[in-house]
PDB file of C-alpha atoms and ligand atoms in Angstrom:
ATOM      1  CA  MET A   8       5.783   0.042 -31.505  1.00 47.00           C
ATOM      2  CA  THR A   9       8.542   2.422 -32.614  1.00 50.00           C
ATOM      3  CA  GLU A  10      10.842   3.817 -30.160  1.00 51.00           C
ATOM      4  CA  PRO A  11       9.955   7.121 -28.823  1.00 56.00           C
ATOM      5  CA  ILE A  12      13.128   8.543 -29.808  1.00 61.00           C
ATOM      6  CA  GLU A  13      12.013  11.838 -31.173  1.00 59.00           C
ATOM      7  CA  ALA A  14       9.748  12.488 -28.298  1.00 61.00           C
ATOM      8  CA  VAL A  15      12.757  12.031 -25.760  1.00 71.00           C
ATOM      9  CA  ALA A  16      15.287  13.736 -27.578  1.00 74.00           C
ATOM     10  CA  GLY A  17      15.648  17.282 -27.173  1.00 91.00           C
ATOM     11  CA  LEU A  18      12.880  17.254 -24.600  1.00 94.00           C
ATOM     12  CA  ARG A  19      14.949  19.120 -22.095  1.00 94.00           C
ATOM     13  CA  GLU A  20      15.511  21.980 -24.601  1.00 95.00           C
ATOM     14  CA  ARG A  21      11.786  22.066 -25.785  1.00 95.00           C
ATOM     15  CA  LEU A  22      10.858  22.323 -22.221  1.00 96.00           C
ATOM     16  CA  ASP A  23      12.810  24.964 -21.541  1.00 96.00           C
ATOM     17  CA  GLN A  24      11.859  26.950 -24.394  1.00 96.00           C
ATOM     18  CA  VAL A  25       8.088  26.558 -23.192  1.00 96.00           C
ATOM     19  CA  ARG A  26       9.143  27.636 -19.925  1.00 96.00           C
ATOM     20  CA  GLU A  27      11.085  30.601 -21.285  1.00 96.00           C
ATOM     21  CA  LYS A  28       7.937  31.505 -23.562  1.00 95.00           C
ATOM     22  CA  ILE A  29       5.643  31.415 -20.140  1.00 96.00           C
ATOM     23  CA  GLU A  30       8.026  33.501 -18.342  1.00 96.00           C
ATOM     24  CA  GLY A  31       8.179  36.034 -21.123  1.00 95.00           C
ATOM     25  CA  GLY A  32       4.409  36.229 -21.138  1.00 94.00           C
ATOM     26  CA  ALA A  33       3.935  36.531 -17.714  1.00 95.00           C
ATOM     27  CA  ARG A  34       6.457  39.446 -17.246  1.00 94.00           C
ATOM     28  CA  ARG A  35       5.071  41.324 -20.384  1.00 93.00           C
ATOM     29  CA  CYS A  36       1.707  41.703 -18.271  1.00 92.00           C
ATOM     30  CA  GLY A  37       3.308  42.094 -14.971  1.00 95.00           C
ATOM     31  CA  ARG A  38       2.511  38.545 -13.524  1.00 94.00           C
ATOM     32  CA  GLU A  39       4.870  36.130 -11.626  1.00 95.00           C
ATOM     33  CA  PRO A  40       5.845  33.265 -13.796  1.00 94.00           C
ATOM     34  CA  LYS A  41       5.517  30.573 -10.874  1.00 94.00           C
ATOM     35  CA  GLU A  42       1.903  31.681 -10.868  1.00 94.00           C
ATOM     36  CA  ILE A  43       1.247  29.721 -13.620  1.00 96.00           C
ATOM     37  CA  THR A  44       1.006  25.974 -13.544  1.00 96.00           C
ATOM     38  CA  LEU A  45       2.403  24.354 -16.842  1.00 97.00           C
ATOM     39  CA  VAL A  46       0.687  20.917 -17.465  1.00 98.00           C
ATOM     40  CA  ALA A  47       2.791  18.660 -19.888  1.00 98.00           C
ATOM     41  CA  VAL A  48       0.053  17.019 -22.158  1.00 97.00           C
ATOM     42  CA  SER A  49       1.476  13.709 -22.429  1.00 97.00           C
ATOM     43  CA  LYS A  50      -1.481  11.692 -24.019  1.00 96.00           C
ATOM     44  CA  THR A  51      -0.641   9.067 -26.787  1.00 96.00           C
ATOM     45  CA  GLN A  52       3.049   9.363 -25.775  1.00 96.00           C
ATOM     46  CA  PRO A  53       4.369   6.134 -24.021  1.00 95.00           C
ATOM     47  CA  VAL A  54       5.286   6.114 -20.480  1.00 96.00           C
ATOM     48  CA  SER A  55       9.129   6.079 -21.269  1.00 95.00           C
ATOM     49  CA  VAL A  56       8.696   9.623 -22.546  1.00 95.00           C
ATOM     50  CA  VAL A  57       6.465  10.540 -19.252  1.00 96.00           C
ATOM     51  CA  ARG A  58       9.134   9.055 -17.000  1.00 96.00           C
ATOM     52  CA  GLU A  59      11.832  11.254 -19.155  1.00 95.00           C
ATOM     53  CA  ALA A  60       9.923  14.248 -18.459  1.00 96.00           C
ATOM     54  CA  LEU A  61       9.609  13.917 -15.164  1.00 96.00           C
ATOM     55  CA  GLY A  62      13.266  13.423 -14.702  1.00 94.00           C
ATOM     56  CA  VAL A  63      13.626  16.920 -16.311  1.00 94.00           C
ATOM     57  CA  GLY A  64      11.615  18.732 -13.911  1.00 95.00           C
ATOM     58  CA  VAL A  65       8.223  18.113 -15.169  1.00 97.00           C
ATOM     59  CA  THR A  66       5.702  18.003 -12.096  1.00 97.00           C
ATOM     60  CA  ASP A  67       2.132  18.277 -13.917  1.00 98.00           C
ATOM     61  CA  VAL A  68       1.239  15.999 -16.512  1.00 98.00           C
ATOM     62  CA  GLY A  69      -2.145  16.174 -18.399  1.00 98.00           C
ATOM     63  CA  GLU A  70      -4.027  12.790 -20.193  1.00 98.00           C
ATOM     64  CA  ASN A  71      -7.304  12.941 -21.568  1.00 97.00           C
ATOM     65  CA  ARG A  72      -8.082   9.624 -21.215  1.00 98.00           C
ATOM     66  CA  VAL A  73      -9.152   7.324 -17.743  1.00 98.00           C
ATOM     67  CA  GLN A  74      -7.617   4.249 -18.850  1.00 98.00           C
ATOM     68  CA  GLU A  75      -4.249   5.720 -20.751  1.00 97.00           C
ATOM     69  CA  ALA A  76      -3.456   7.713 -17.442  1.00 98.00           C
ATOM     70  CA  GLU A  77      -4.301   4.509 -15.252  1.00 97.00           C
ATOM     71  CA  SER A  78      -1.564   2.391 -17.130  1.00 97.00           C
ATOM     72  CA  LYS A  79       1.001   5.063 -17.235  1.00 97.00           C
ATOM     73  CA  ILE A  80       0.651   5.646 -13.685  1.00 97.00           C
ATOM     74  CA  ALA A  81       0.653   1.933 -12.811  1.00 96.00           C
ATOM     75  CA  ALA A  82       3.792   1.794 -14.647  1.00 96.00           C
ATOM     76  CA  LEU A  83       5.359   4.890 -13.323  1.00 95.00           C
ATOM     77  CA  GLY A  84       4.986   3.476  -9.532  1.00 87.00           C
ATOM     78  CA  ASN A  85       5.712   6.012  -7.095  1.00 81.00           C
ATOM     79  CA  GLN A  86       7.421   8.362  -9.171  1.00 87.00           C
ATOM     80  CA  PRO A  87       5.622  11.651  -8.018  1.00 91.00           C
ATOM     81  CA  ALA A  88       3.741  13.698 -10.433  1.00 97.00           C
ATOM     82  CA  ARG A  89       0.385  15.713 -10.242  1.00 98.00           C
ATOM     83  CA  TRP A  90      -2.014  14.093 -12.467  1.00 98.00           C
ATOM     84  CA  HIS A  91      -4.691  16.192 -14.678  1.00 98.00           C
ATOM     85  CA  LEU A  92      -7.686  14.936 -16.588  1.00 98.00           C
ATOM     86  CA  ILE A  93      -8.047  17.419 -19.571  1.00 97.00           C
ATOM     87  CA  GLY A  94     -10.237  15.200 -21.714  1.00 96.00           C
ATOM     88  CA  HIS A  95     -14.118  14.564 -21.331  1.00 96.00           C
ATOM     89  CA  LEU A  96     -15.108  12.383 -18.191  1.00 97.00           C
ATOM     90  CA  GLN A  97     -17.818  10.048 -18.695  1.00 96.00           C
ATOM     91  CA  ALA A  98     -19.912   9.690 -15.635  1.00 96.00           C
ATOM     92  CA  ASN A  99     -19.391   5.961 -15.319  1.00 97.00           C
ATOM     93  CA  LYS A 100     -15.835   6.423 -14.881  1.00 98.00           C
ATOM     94  CA  ALA A 101     -15.632   9.094 -11.946  1.00 98.00           C
ATOM     95  CA  ARG A 102     -14.791   7.176  -9.506  1.00 98.00           C
ATOM     96  CA  ARG A 103     -11.698   5.785 -11.320  1.00 98.00           C
ATOM     97  CA  ALA A 104     -10.721   9.404 -12.303  1.00 98.00           C
ATOM     98  CA  VAL A 105     -11.022  10.318  -8.621  1.00 98.00           C
ATOM     99  CA  LYS A 106      -8.749   7.231  -7.606  1.00 98.00           C
ATOM    100  CA  LEU A 107      -6.165   8.494 -10.419  1.00 97.00           C
ATOM    101  CA  PHE A 108      -6.276  12.253 -11.028  1.00 98.00           C
ATOM    102  CA  ASP A 109      -5.219  15.193  -8.655  1.00 98.00           C
ATOM    103  CA  VAL A 110      -7.093  17.483 -11.153  1.00 98.00           C
ATOM    104  CA  VAL A 111     -10.323  17.387 -12.940  1.00 98.00           C
ATOM    105  CA  HIS A 112     -10.093  19.943 -15.858  1.00 97.00           C
ATOM    106  CA  THR A 113     -13.432  18.935 -17.467  1.00 97.00           C
ATOM    107  CA  LEU A 114     -16.294  19.385 -15.207  1.00 98.00           C
ATOM    108  CA  ASP A 115     -19.278  20.132 -17.368  1.00 96.00           C
ATOM    109  CA  SER A 116     -22.564  19.065 -15.900  1.00 97.00           C
ATOM    110  CA  VAL A 117     -24.213  19.220 -12.453  1.00 98.00           C
ATOM    111  CA  SER A 118     -24.823  15.260 -12.685  1.00 98.00           C
ATOM    112  CA  LEU A 119     -20.830  14.515 -13.118  1.00 98.00           C
ATOM    113  CA  ALA A 120     -20.137  17.213  -9.921  1.00 98.00           C
ATOM    114  CA  HIS A 121     -22.780  14.909  -7.991  1.00 98.00           C
ATOM    115  CA  ARG A 122     -20.991  11.740  -9.097  1.00 98.00           C
ATOM    116  CA  LEU A 123     -17.604  13.035  -8.246  1.00 98.00           C
ATOM    117  CA  ASP A 124     -18.554  14.026  -5.163  1.00 98.00           C
ATOM    118  CA  ARG A 125     -20.016  10.773  -4.103  1.00 98.00           C
ATOM    119  CA  SER A 126     -17.179   9.079  -5.731  1.00 98.00           C
ATOM    120  CA  CYS A 127     -14.750  11.087  -3.444  1.00 98.00           C
ATOM    121  CA  ALA A 128     -16.746   9.829  -0.487  1.00 98.00           C
ATOM    122  CA  GLU A 129     -16.539   6.419  -1.598  1.00 98.00           C
ATOM    123  CA  GLU A 130     -12.682   6.718  -1.946  1.00 98.00           C
ATOM    124  CA  ASP A 131     -12.417   8.387   1.319  1.00 98.00           C
ATOM    125  CA  ARG A 132     -10.824  11.758  -0.345  1.00 98.00           C
ATOM    126  CA  SER A 133     -11.677  14.584   1.392  1.00 98.00           C
ATOM    127  CA  GLU A 134     -10.643  17.118  -1.998  1.00 98.00           C
ATOM    128  CA  LEU A 135     -10.978  16.975  -5.064  1.00 98.00           C
ATOM    129  CA  PRO A 136      -9.746  20.164  -7.273  1.00 98.00           C
ATOM    130  CA  VAL A 137     -11.818  20.680 -10.340  1.00 98.00           C
ATOM    131  CA  LEU A 138     -12.172  23.342 -13.098  1.00 97.00           C
ATOM    132  CA  ILE A 139     -15.047  24.027 -15.298  1.00 97.00           C
ATOM    133  CA  GLN A 140     -14.750  23.580 -18.806  1.00 95.00           C
ATOM    134  CA  VAL A 141     -17.124  26.273 -20.748  1.00 93.00           C
ATOM    135  CA  ASP A 142     -18.411  25.929 -24.078  1.00 89.00           C
ATOM    136  CA  LEU A 143     -17.836  29.250 -25.417  1.00 84.00           C
ATOM    137  CA  ALA A 144     -18.725  28.268 -28.794  1.00 82.00           C
ATOM    138  CA  GLY A 145     -21.869  26.827 -27.791  1.00 78.00           C
ATOM    139  CA  GLU A 146     -21.499  24.004 -29.681  1.00 71.00           C
ATOM    140  CA  THR A 147     -23.620  21.589 -27.639  1.00 63.00           C
ATOM    141  CA  ALA A 148     -22.391  18.552 -29.376  1.00 65.00           C
ATOM    142  CA  LYS A 149     -18.567  18.896 -27.964  1.00 72.00           C
ATOM    143  CA  SER A 150     -17.873  18.748 -24.201  1.00 84.00           C
ATOM    144  CA  GLY A 151     -18.319  21.957 -22.036  1.00 93.00           C
ATOM    145  CA  VAL A 152     -21.596  23.397 -20.081  1.00 94.00           C
ATOM    146  CA  LEU A 153     -23.113  26.161 -22.322  1.00 93.00           C
ATOM    147  CA  VAL A 154     -22.362  30.076 -20.584  1.00 92.00           C
ATOM    148  CA  THR A 155     -25.875  29.861 -19.708  1.00 94.00           C
ATOM    149  CA  GLY A 156     -25.545  26.746 -17.590  1.00 96.00           C
ATOM    150  CA  LEU A 157     -22.731  28.224 -15.867  1.00 96.00           C
ATOM    151  CA  PRO A 158     -24.189  29.955 -12.946  1.00 97.00           C
ATOM    152  CA  GLU A 159     -25.994  26.609 -11.821  1.00 98.00           C
ATOM    153  CA  LEU A 160     -22.953  24.493 -12.296  1.00 98.00           C
ATOM    154  CA  VAL A 161     -20.877  27.007  -9.943  1.00 97.00           C
ATOM    155  CA  THR A 162     -23.443  27.018  -7.216  1.00 98.00           C
ATOM    156  CA  ALA A 163     -23.826  22.927  -7.608  1.00 98.00           C
ATOM    157  CA  VAL A 164     -20.084  22.681  -7.212  1.00 98.00           C
ATOM    158  CA  ASN A 165     -19.923  24.957  -3.865  1.00 97.00           C
ATOM    159  CA  GLU A 166     -22.646  22.883  -2.619  1.00 98.00           C
ATOM    160  CA  CYS A 167     -20.491  19.645  -3.046  1.00 98.00           C
ATOM    161  CA  SER A 168     -18.528  19.238   0.109  1.00 98.00           C
ATOM    162  CA  ARG A 169     -15.689  17.695  -1.272  1.00 98.00           C
ATOM    163  CA  LEU A 170     -15.157  19.551  -4.745  1.00 98.00           C
ATOM    164  CA  ARG A 171     -12.698  22.648  -5.055  1.00 98.00           C
ATOM    165  CA  PHE A 172     -14.019  24.869  -7.420  1.00 97.00           C
ATOM    166  CA  GLN A 173     -10.379  26.494  -9.150  1.00 95.00           C
ATOM    167  CA  GLY A 174     -11.881  28.220 -12.054  1.00 93.00           C
ATOM    168  CA  LEU A 175     -12.828  28.179 -15.496  1.00 92.00           C
ATOM    169  CA  MET A 176     -10.859  26.266 -18.291  1.00 90.00           C
ATOM    170  CA  GLY A 177     -11.369  27.833 -21.537  1.00 77.00           C
ATOM    171  CA  MET A 178      -9.008  26.631 -24.584  1.00 76.00           C
ATOM    172  CA  SER A 179      -6.598  28.543 -26.702  1.00 78.00           C
ATOM    173  CA  HIS A 180      -4.220  27.612 -29.360  1.00 83.00           C
ATOM    174  CA  ASP A 181      -1.528  30.291 -28.090  1.00 90.00           C
ATOM    175  CA  TYR A 182      -0.802  29.782 -24.593  1.00 92.00           C
ATOM    176  CA  GLU A 183       1.449  33.210 -24.124  1.00 91.00           C
ATOM    177  CA  VAL A 184      -1.777  34.905 -25.207  1.00 90.00           C
ATOM    178  CA  ALA A 185      -3.697  32.926 -22.506  1.00 92.00           C
ATOM    179  CA  ILE A 186      -1.363  33.920 -20.010  1.00 94.00           C
ATOM    180  CA  GLU A 187      -1.490  37.386 -21.150  1.00 91.00           C
ATOM    181  CA  GLU A 188      -5.347  36.899 -20.710  1.00 90.00           C
ATOM    182  CA  GLY A 189      -4.496  35.784 -16.942  1.00 92.00           C
ATOM    183  CA  ALA A 190      -4.749  32.061 -17.526  1.00 94.00           C
ATOM    184  CA  THR A 191      -3.102  30.268 -14.351  1.00 94.00           C
ATOM    185  CA  ILE A 192      -2.613  26.903 -16.106  1.00 96.00           C
ATOM    186  CA  VAL A 193      -1.491  26.214 -19.759  1.00 96.00           C
ATOM    187  CA  ARG A 194      -1.825  22.839 -21.101  1.00 96.00           C
ATOM    188  CA  VAL A 195       1.071  22.251 -23.645  1.00 96.00           C
ATOM    189  CA  GLY A 196       1.636  18.968 -25.739  1.00 96.00           C
ATOM    190  CA  THR A 197       3.202  19.068 -29.155  1.00 94.00           C
ATOM    191  CA  ALA A 198       5.773  21.797 -28.233  1.00 94.00           C
ATOM    192  CA  ILE A 199       7.017  20.023 -25.248  1.00 95.00           C
ATOM    193  CA  PHE A 200       6.972  16.203 -26.655  1.00 94.00           C
ATOM    194  CA  GLY A 201       7.230  16.730 -30.598  1.00 90.00           C
ATOM    195  CA  GLU A 202       4.161  14.957 -32.891  1.00 87.00           C
ATOM    196  CA  ARG A 203       1.762  13.122 -31.042  1.00 86.00           C
ATOM    197  CA  ILE A 204       1.945   9.296 -31.914  1.00 75.00           C
ATOM    198  CA  THR A 205      -1.042   8.025 -33.320  1.00 74.00           C
TER     199      THR A 205
HETATM  200  C1  PLP B 308      -4.163  17.369 -26.290  1.00 74.17           C
HETATM  201  C2  PLP B 308      -4.590  18.695 -25.680  1.00 74.17           C
HETATM  202  C3  PLP B 308      -3.755  19.771 -25.303  1.00 74.17           C
HETATM  203  C4  PLP B 308      -2.393  20.061 -25.889  1.00 74.17           C
HETATM  204  O1  PLP B 308      -2.344  20.503 -27.456  1.00 74.17           O
HETATM  205  P1  PLP B 308      -0.874  20.784 -28.141  1.00 74.17           P
HETATM  206  O2  PLP B 308      -1.355  21.213 -29.476  1.00 74.17           O
HETATM  207  O3  PLP B 308      -0.257  19.422 -28.402  1.00 74.17           O
HETATM  208  O4  PLP B 308      -0.239  21.524 -27.235  1.00 74.17           O
HETATM  209  C5  PLP B 308      -4.313  20.667 -24.643  1.00 74.17           C
HETATM  210  N1  PLP B 308      -5.569  20.849 -23.966  1.00 74.17           N
HETATM  211  C6  PLP B 308      -6.449  19.609 -24.403  1.00 74.17           C
HETATM  212  C7  PLP B 308      -7.751  19.571 -23.858  1.00 74.17           C
HETATM  213  C8  PLP B 308      -5.693  18.363 -25.133  1.00 74.17           C
HETATM  214  O5  PLP B 308      -6.726  17.482 -25.331  1.00 74.17           O
END
């Protein structure tokens, strides 16, 4: 594997730039920057880069695959970070996700809600914050609940005693716009780490 020199070089500067943009976006619409959580999306980046990011003040890390997060979390040992699952979650990985992640961004079905709630019970975890991923474009082949299915899913989540409904997750390619529209969490990958390693 090639050394992740590009990703590490300038990491602090890029992170500062992203933070400044978040602050600028927040101020422009009269919001407090501190009410916006920056999730640094580290998928495909090696663990050394994640460690570096945590070293320069990243608190929240986003990963889209359970397996990849599992190995990074194990390698980082007890270095504190909040881990966010931002990719589609298959039901058969629900329990592993409950073990690993602090927040799940991609709840998209009633059955997955029930599965996560049950996994929390099995893992003796009292609370799992979840965001519902909405498929606004109505592209049913992709993940995300259709707008028409949203009320039923919100009701189901609220009936799950261990799930904490934190809001809806839409996608925007422009996090400054998302902030102006009221987003409280922004997920940023490339602007922090550079191009992904494929
Ligand atoms: C990869 C990913 C991001 C980050 O995308 P960038 O364009 O690299 O900032 C954000 N959200 C999700 C769901 C992703 O999978």
